CSV table of C-alpha atoms in Angstrom, one decimal:
chain,number,residue,atom,x,y,z
A,5,UNK,CA,0.0,0.0,0.0
A,6,UNK,CA,2.9,2.3,0.8
A,7,UNK,CA,4.3,2.1,-2.7
A,8,UNK,CA,0.9,2.8,-4.2
A,9,UNK,CA,0.5,5.9,-2.0
A,10,UNK,CA,4.0,7.1,-3.0
A,11,UNK,CA,3.1,6.6,-6.6
A,12,UNK,CA,-0.1,8.8,-6.2
A,13,UNK,CA,1.8,11.6,-4.5
A,14,UNK,CA,4.7,11.4,-7.1
A,15,UNK,CA,2.3,11.5,-10.0
A,16,UNK,CA,0.4,14.5,-8.7
A,17,UNK,CA,3.6,16.3,-7.7
A,18,UNK,CA,5.1,15.8,-11.2
A,19,UNK,CA,2.0,17.3,-12.9
A,20,UNK,CA,1.9,20.5,-10.8
A,21,UNK,CA,5.1,22.6,-10.5
A,22,UNK,CA,4.2,25.9,-8.8
A,23,UNK,CA,5.7,28.7,-10.8
A,24,UNK,CA,5.0,32.4,-11.5
A,25,UNK,CA,3.1,31.5,-14.7
A,26,UNK,CA,0.0,29.4,-14.8
A,27,UNK,CA,1.8,26.9,-17.1
A,28,UNK,CA,5.4,26.4,-18.0
A,29,UNK,CA,6.9,25.7,-21.5
A,30,UNK,CA,6.8,22.1,-22.3
A,31,UNK,CA,3.9,21.3,-19.9
A,32,UNK,CA,1.4,18.8,-21.3
A,33,UNK,CA,-2.2,20.0,-21.0
A,34,UNK,CA,-5.5,19.9,-22.8
A,35,UNK,CA,-6.6,22.6,-25.1
A,36,UNK,CA,-10.3,23.4,-25.8
A,37,UNK,CA,-11.1,24.0,-29.4
A,38,UNK,CA,-14.2,26.1,-29.7
A,39,UNK,CA,-14.6,25.2,-33.3
A,40,UNK,CA,-14.6,21.5,-32.6
A,41,UNK,CA,-16.1,21.8,-29.1
A,42,UNK,CA,-13.5,19.3,-27.9
A,43,UNK,CA,-10.5,19.0,-25.5
A,44,UNK,CA,-7.4,18.1,-27.5
A,45,UNK,CA,-4.0,16.9,-26.2
A,46,UNK,CA,-1.5,19.8,-26.4
A,47,UNK,CA,1.9,21.1,-25.2
A,48,UNK,CA,2.1,24.6,-23.8
A,49,UNK,CA,4.6,27.3,-24.5
A,50,UNK,CA,4.8,30.3,-22.2
A,51,UNK,CA,6.3,33.5,-23.4
A,52,UNK,CA,6.7,36.4,-20.9
A,53,UNK,CA,5.3,39.8,-21.9
A,54,UNK,CA,6.6,43.1,-20.7
A,55,UNK,CA,7.4,43.4,-17.0
A,56,UNK,CA,4.4,43.2,-14.7
A,57,UNK,CA,2.1,41.8,-17.4
A,58,UNK,CA,0.8,38.3,-17.8
A,59,UNK,CA,2.3,35.6,-19.9
A,60,UNK,CA,1.4,34.7,-23.5
A,61,UNK,CA,0.4,31.0,-23.7
A,62,UNK,CA,0.4,29.0,-26.9
A,63,UNK,CA,-0.9,25.5,-27.4
A,64,UNK,CA,0.6,23.0,-29.8
A,65,UNK,CA,-2.0,20.3,-30.5
A,66,UNK,CA,-0.5,16.8,-30.6
A,67,UNK,CA,0.3,14.8,-32.6
A,68,UNK,CA,-0.3,17.1,-35.5
A,69,UNK,CA,1.9,19.9,-34.0
A,70,UNK,CA,-0.7,22.5,-34.9
A,71,UNK,CA,0.0,25.7,-33.0
A,72,UNK,CA,-2.6,28.1,-31.5
A,73,UNK,CA,-0.9,31.3,-30.4
A,74,UNK,CA,-2.0,33.5,-27.5
A,75,UNK,CA,-4.8,31.2,-26.1
A,76,UNK,CA,-6.8,32.2,-23.1
A,77,UNK,CA,-6.3,30.4,-19.8
A,78,UNK,CA,-9.9,29.1,-19.8
A,79,UNK,CA,-9.1,27.0,-22.9
A,80,UNK,CA,-6.3,25.2,-21.1
A,81,UNK,CA,-6.4,22.6,-18.3
A,82,UNK,CA,-4.1,20.0,-16.9
A,83,UNK,CA,-5.1,16.4,-17.7
A,84,UNK,CA,-7.3,14.9,-15.0
A,85,UNK,CA,-5.7,12.1,-12.9
A,86,UNK,CA,-7.2,8.8,-11.7
A,87,UNK,CA,-9.2,9.4,-8.5
A,88,UNK,CA,-10.0,13.1,-9.0
A,89,UNK,CA,-13.5,14.4,-8.2
A,90,UNK,CA,-15.2,15.5,-11.4
A,91,UNK,CA,-18.5,16.2,-13.0
A,92,UNK,CA,-20.0,14.5,-16.1
A,93,UNK,CA,-22.5,16.2,-18.3
A,94,UNK,CA,-25.6,14.0,-19.0
A,95,UNK,CA,-27.3,14.6,-22.3
A,96,UNK,CA,-30.5,12.9,-21.0
A,97,UNK,CA,-31.0,15.0,-17.8
A,98,UNK,CA,-29.2,18.1,-19.3
A,99,UNK,CA,-27.2,18.6,-16.1
A,100,UNK,CA,-23.8,17.9,-14.6
A,101,UNK,CA,-23.6,14.7,-12.4
A,102,UNK,CA,-21.1,14.1,-9.7
A,103,UNK,CA,-18.4,11.5,-10.4
A,104,UNK,CA,-14.8,10.5,-9.8
A,105,UNK,CA,-12.3,9.6,-12.5
A,106,UNK,CA,-11.3,6.0,-12.5
A,107,UNK,CA,-8.6,6.3,-15.2
A,108,UNK,CA,-6.0,8.8,-16.3
A,109,UNK,CA,-6.4,10.6,-19.6
A,110,UNK,CA,-6.9,8.2,-22.5
A,111,UNK,CA,-6.1,9.4,-26.0
A,112,UNK,CA,-6.9,7.9,-29.4
A,113,UNK,CA,-5.3,10.1,-32.1
A,114,UNK,CA,-6.5,13.5,-30.9
A,115,UNK,CA,-9.6,12.3,-29.1
A,116,UNK,CA,-9.4,12.4,-25.3
A,117,UNK,CA,-11.7,10.4,-23.0
A,118,UNK,CA,-11.9,9.4,-19.3
A,119,UNK,CA,-13.3,6.4,-17.5
A,120,UNK,CA,-15.5,7.8,-14.7
A,121,UNK,CA,-17.5,6.4,-11.8
A,122,UNK,CA,-20.8,8.2,-11.3
A,123,UNK,CA,-21.8,8.9,-7.7
A,124,UNK,CA,-25.5,9.6,-8.4
A,125,UNK,CA,-28.1,6.8,-8.7
A,126,UNK,CA,-27.0,3.2,-9.3
A,127,UNK,CA,-23.2,2.4,-9.3
A,128,UNK,CA,-22.1,3.0,-12.8
A,129,UNK,CA,-18.7,3.2,-14.5
A,130,UNK,CA,-18.5,4.5,-18.1
A,131,UNK,CA,-16.2,5.9,-20.7
A,132,UNK,CA,-16.9,9.6,-21.4
A,133,UNK,CA,-15.5,12.0,-24.0
A,134,UNK,CA,-13.3,14.7,-22.3
A,135,UNK,CA,-15.5,17.6,-23.3
A,136,UNK,CA,-18.2,16.1,-21.1
A,137,UNK,CA,-15.9,15.9,-18.1
A,138,UNK,CA,-14.8,18.8,-15.9
A,139,UNK,CA,-13.1,19.0,-12.5
A,140,UNK,CA,-15.3,19.2,-9.4
A,141,UNK,CA,-14.2,21.2,-6.4
A,142,UNK,CA,-15.9,19.8,-3.3
A,143,UNK,CA,-16.4,22.0,-0.2
A,144,UNK,CA,-13.2,22.0,1.9
A,145,UNK,CA,-10.9,20.8,-0.8
A,146,UNK,CA,-7.4,22.1,-0.7
A,147,UNK,CA,-6.3,24.0,-3.8
A,148,UNK,CA,-3.8,26.4,-5.2
A,149,UNK,CA,-5.1,29.5,-6.9
A,150,UNK,CA,-3.3,31.4,-9.6
A,151,UNK,CA,-3.1,35.2,-8.9
A,152,UNK,CA,-1.1,36.4,-11.9
A,153,UNK,CA,2.7,36.5,-12.7
A,154,UNK,CA,3.4,38.8,-9.8
A,155,UNK,CA,2.1,36.5,-7.1
A,156,UNK,CA,2.0,33.2,-8.8
A,157,UNK,CA,0.2,30.4,-6.9
A,158,UNK,CA,-1.1,30.7,-3.3
A,159,UNK,CA,-2.8,28.2,-1.0
A,160,UNK,CA,-6.5,28.3,-0.6
A,161,UNK,CA,-9.5,26.2,0.4
A,162,UNK,CA,-12.8,25.8,-1.4
A,163,UNK,CA,-15.7,27.2,0.6
A,164,UNK,CA,-18.4,26.3,-2.0
A,165,UNK,CA,-18.1,24.8,-5.5
A,166,UNK,CA,-21.8,24.6,-6.0
A,167,UNK,CA,-22.2,27.7,-8.2
A,168,UNK,CA,-25.2,27.4,-10.5
A,169,UNK,CA,-24.7,26.8,-14.2
A,170,UNK,CA,-27.0,28.7,-16.5
A,171,UNK,CA,-29.7,26.3,-17.9
A,172,UNK,CA,-28.3,24.0,-20.6
A,173,UNK,CA,-29.5,24.9,-24.1
A,174,UNK,CA,-31.4,22.5,-26.3
A,175,UNK,CA,-28.3,22.3,-28.5
A,176,UNK,CA,-24.7,21.7,-27.5
A,177,UNK,CA,-23.3,23.9,-30.1
A,178,UNK,CA,-23.7,27.7,-29.7
A,179,UNK,CA,-26.9,29.1,-31.1
A,180,UNK,CA,-28.3,32.7,-31.3
A,181,UNK,CA,-30.0,34.1,-28.3
A,182,UNK,CA,-33.8,34.3,-28.1
A,183,UNK,CA,-33.6,37.0,-25.4
A,184,UNK,CA,-34.6,40.4,-26.6
A,185,UNK,CA,-32.1,43.2,-25.7
A,186,UNK,CA,-33.4,46.0,-23.6
A,187,UNK,CA,-35.0,48.8,-25.7
A,188,UNK,CA,-35.6,46.5,-28.7
A,189,UNK,CA,-39.1,46.3,-30.3
A,190,UNK,CA,-39.5,42.8,-28.8
A,191,UNK,CA,-38.7,44.2,-25.3
A,192,UNK,CA,-41.2,47.1,-25.9
A,193,UNK,CA,-44.0,44.7,-26.8
A,194,UNK,CA,-43.3,42.7,-23.6
A,195,UNK,CA,-43.4,45.8,-21.5
A,196,UNK,CA,-46.9,46.6,-22.9
A,197,UNK,CA,-48.2,43.3,-21.8
A,198,UNK,CA,-47.9,41.5,-25.1
A,199,UNK,CA,-46.1,38.2,-25.3
A,200,UNK,CA,-42.7,38.4,-27.0
A,201,UNK,CA,-42.3,36.2,-30.1
A,202,UNK,CA,-40.5,32.9,-29.4
A,203,UNK,CA,-38.0,31.8,-32.0
A,204,UNK,CA,-37.7,28.2,-33.3
A,205,UNK,CA,-34.5,26.4,-32.6
A,206,UNK,CA,-34.2,25.6,-36.3
A,207,UNK,CA,-30.8,27.2,-37.2
A,208,UNK,CA,-32.0,29.1,-40.3
A,209,UNK,CA,-34.7,30.9,-38.3
A,210,UNK,CA,-32.6,32.1,-35.5
A,211,UNK,CA,-32.0,35.9,-35.2
A,212,UNK,CA,-28.5,37.1,-35.5
A,213,UNK,CA,-27.9,38.1,-31.9
A,214,UNK,CA,-25.3,37.2,-29.2
A,215,UNK,CA,-24.4,33.5,-28.9
A,216,UNK,CA,-26.4,31.6,-26.3
A,217,UNK,CA,-24.8,29.7,-23.4
A,218,UNK,CA,-22.9,26.6,-24.5
A,219,UNK,CA,-22.9,24.1,-21.7
A,220,UNK,CA,-19.6,22.5,-22.7
A,221,UNK,CA,-17.6,25.7,-23.1
A,222,UNK,CA,-15.2,26.0,-20.1
A,223,UNK,CA,-15.6,29.8,-20.1
A,224,UNK,CA,-19.3,29.3,-19.2
A,225,UNK,CA,-19.0,27.4,-15.9
A,226,UNK,CA,-19.7,29.1,-12.6
A,227,UNK,CA,-17.0,30.5,-10.4
A,228,UNK,CA,-15.8,28.8,-7.2
A,229,UNK,CA,-15.9,30.5,-3.8
A,230,UNK,CA,-12.6,30.0,-2.0
A,231,UNK,CA,-10.8,31.4,1.1
A,232,UNK,CA,-7.1,32.1,1.0
A,233,UNK,CA,-4.9,30.7,3.8
A,234,UNK,CA,-2.2,32.2,5.9
A,235,UNK,CA,-1.1,29.6,8.5
A,236,UNK,CA,-4.2,28.5,10.3
A,237,UNK,CA,-6.2,31.7,9.6
A,238,UNK,CA,-8.6,32.6,6.8
A,239,UNK,CA,-7.4,35.7,5.0
A,240,UNK,CA,-10.0,36.5,2.4
A,241,UNK,CA,-13.1,35.1,0.7
A,242,UNK,CA,-13.6,35.6,-3.0
A,243,UNK,CA,-15.0,33.9,-6.2
A,244,UNK,CA,-12.5,32.7,-8.8
A,245,UNK,CA,-12.9,31.0,-12.2
A,246,UNK,CA,-12.4,27.3,-11.9
A,247,UNK,CA,-9.5,27.4,-14.5
A,248,UNK,CA,-7.4,29.3,-12.0
A,249,UNK,CA,-7.5,26.4,-9.5
A,250,UNK,CA,-5.5,23.3,-9.1
A,251,UNK,CA,-5.8,20.6,-6.4
A,252,UNK,CA,-2.9,20.5,-4.0
A,253,UNK,CA,-1.1,17.1,-4.1
A,254,UNK,CA,-1.9,16.3,-0.4
A,255,UNK,CA,-5.6,16.7,-1.1
A,256,UNK,CA,-5.6,14.2,-4.0
A,257,UNK,CA,-3.5,11.8,-2.0
A,258,UNK,CA,-6.0,12.0,0.9
A,259,UNK,CA,-9.0,11.8,-1.5
A,260,UNK,CA,-7.6,8.5,-2.9
A,261,UNK,CA,-7.2,7.1,0.6
A,262,UNK,CA,-10.8,7.8,1.5
A,263,UNK,CA,-12.1,6.1,-1.6
A,264,UNK,CA,-13.4,3.0,0.2
A,265,UNK,CA,-15.2,5.1,2.8
A,266,UNK,CA,-17.0,7.2,0.1
A,267,UNK,CA,-18.0,4.0,-1.8
A,268,UNK,CA,-19.5,2.5,1.4
A,269,UNK,CA,-21.4,5.8,2.1
A,270,UNK,CA,-22.7,5.8,-1.5
A,271,UNK,CA,-23.9,2.2,-1.2
A,272,UNK,CA,-25.7,3.1,2.1
A,273,UNK,CA,-27.5,5.9,0.4
A,274,UNK,CA,-28.8,3.6,-2.4
A,275,UNK,CA,-29.7,0.8,0.1
A,276,UNK,CA,-31.4,2.9,2.8
A,277,UNK,CA,-32.8,5.8,0.7
A,278,UNK,CA,-31.5,8.6,2.8
A,279,UNK,CA,-28.6,11.0,2.5
A,280,UNK,CA,-25.5,9.6,4.3
A,281,UNK,CA,-22.9,10.7,1.7
A,282,UNK,CA,-19.9,12.3,3.3
A,283,UNK,CA,-20.5,16.0,3.2
A,284,UNK,CA,-18.2,17.8,2.7
A,285,UNK,CA,-15.5,15.8,0.9
A,286,UNK,CA,-13.0,17.9,2.9
A,287,UNK,CA,-11.7,15.4,5.4
A,288,UNK,CA,-11.7,18.2,8.0
A,289,UNK,CA,-13.6,15.9,10.4
A,290,UNK,CA,-11.9,12.8,11.8
A,291,UNK,CA,-12.4,9.7,9.7
A,292,UNK,CA,-14.3,6.7,11.2
A,293,UNK,CA,-12.1,4.3,13.2
A,294,UNK,CA,-12.3,1.6,10.6
A,295,UNK,CA,-11.5,3.9,7.7
A,296,UNK,CA,-8.1,4.3,6.1
A,297,UNK,CA,-5.8,6.6,8.2
């Protein structure tokens, strides 16, 4: 068991090297292509700007070596590791379901997928395309937050990762908005008590307005409420975009050790029909005596 634990810590540590930049040149990551609506395997290049400014990040998609220059941080993420808390988007229920990865990144040509274990409903393990998987930050999880090239990474703890996503659209790809802008003729009709016209989701009949929310776009996910740490005290509460957070190695290591306890709690929920799931997944409370230490 000791060697397995060491392997987990070593793997996480090797994937996260705290630095002044969010990524370092040569780091392997996933790049989100808005055109394809897919996460692609990539290698990051980091080029410093003028003093005091942020870094220019470029993503070279593998294996084709196609370079995308000056990409935004929301379009980059480190590959998920086996045993990480995550969410999986369900096409049937149109919502994100809680899950845990049960494999590292799996790549076929440029297509990335993960094997995940769903925590809701009946026990289920399934293979899911990477664009339908995103990191989940449970309350109490230990993270590092990126605060720019001047400060780099600082320690923090998640206070709440349950921000509400906007409602999922009827289509996965971006479509034009059906919401009338303020002051428009449609808005005026609504203010006079007349119902605004509703637009069909047939693409050719959509008005040319701002794009509607795309549930799979990483820039559209809600922020995470965190508190920064200084010793044993809480310094500040604030909301940050999820792409600026990374799990600290000790948290993932501890999360893996608690896996049998979480599995038993999940079985108890399904068997007895009441909520006995560990809440939060923070390990702040002492584990049961028969749980892994």
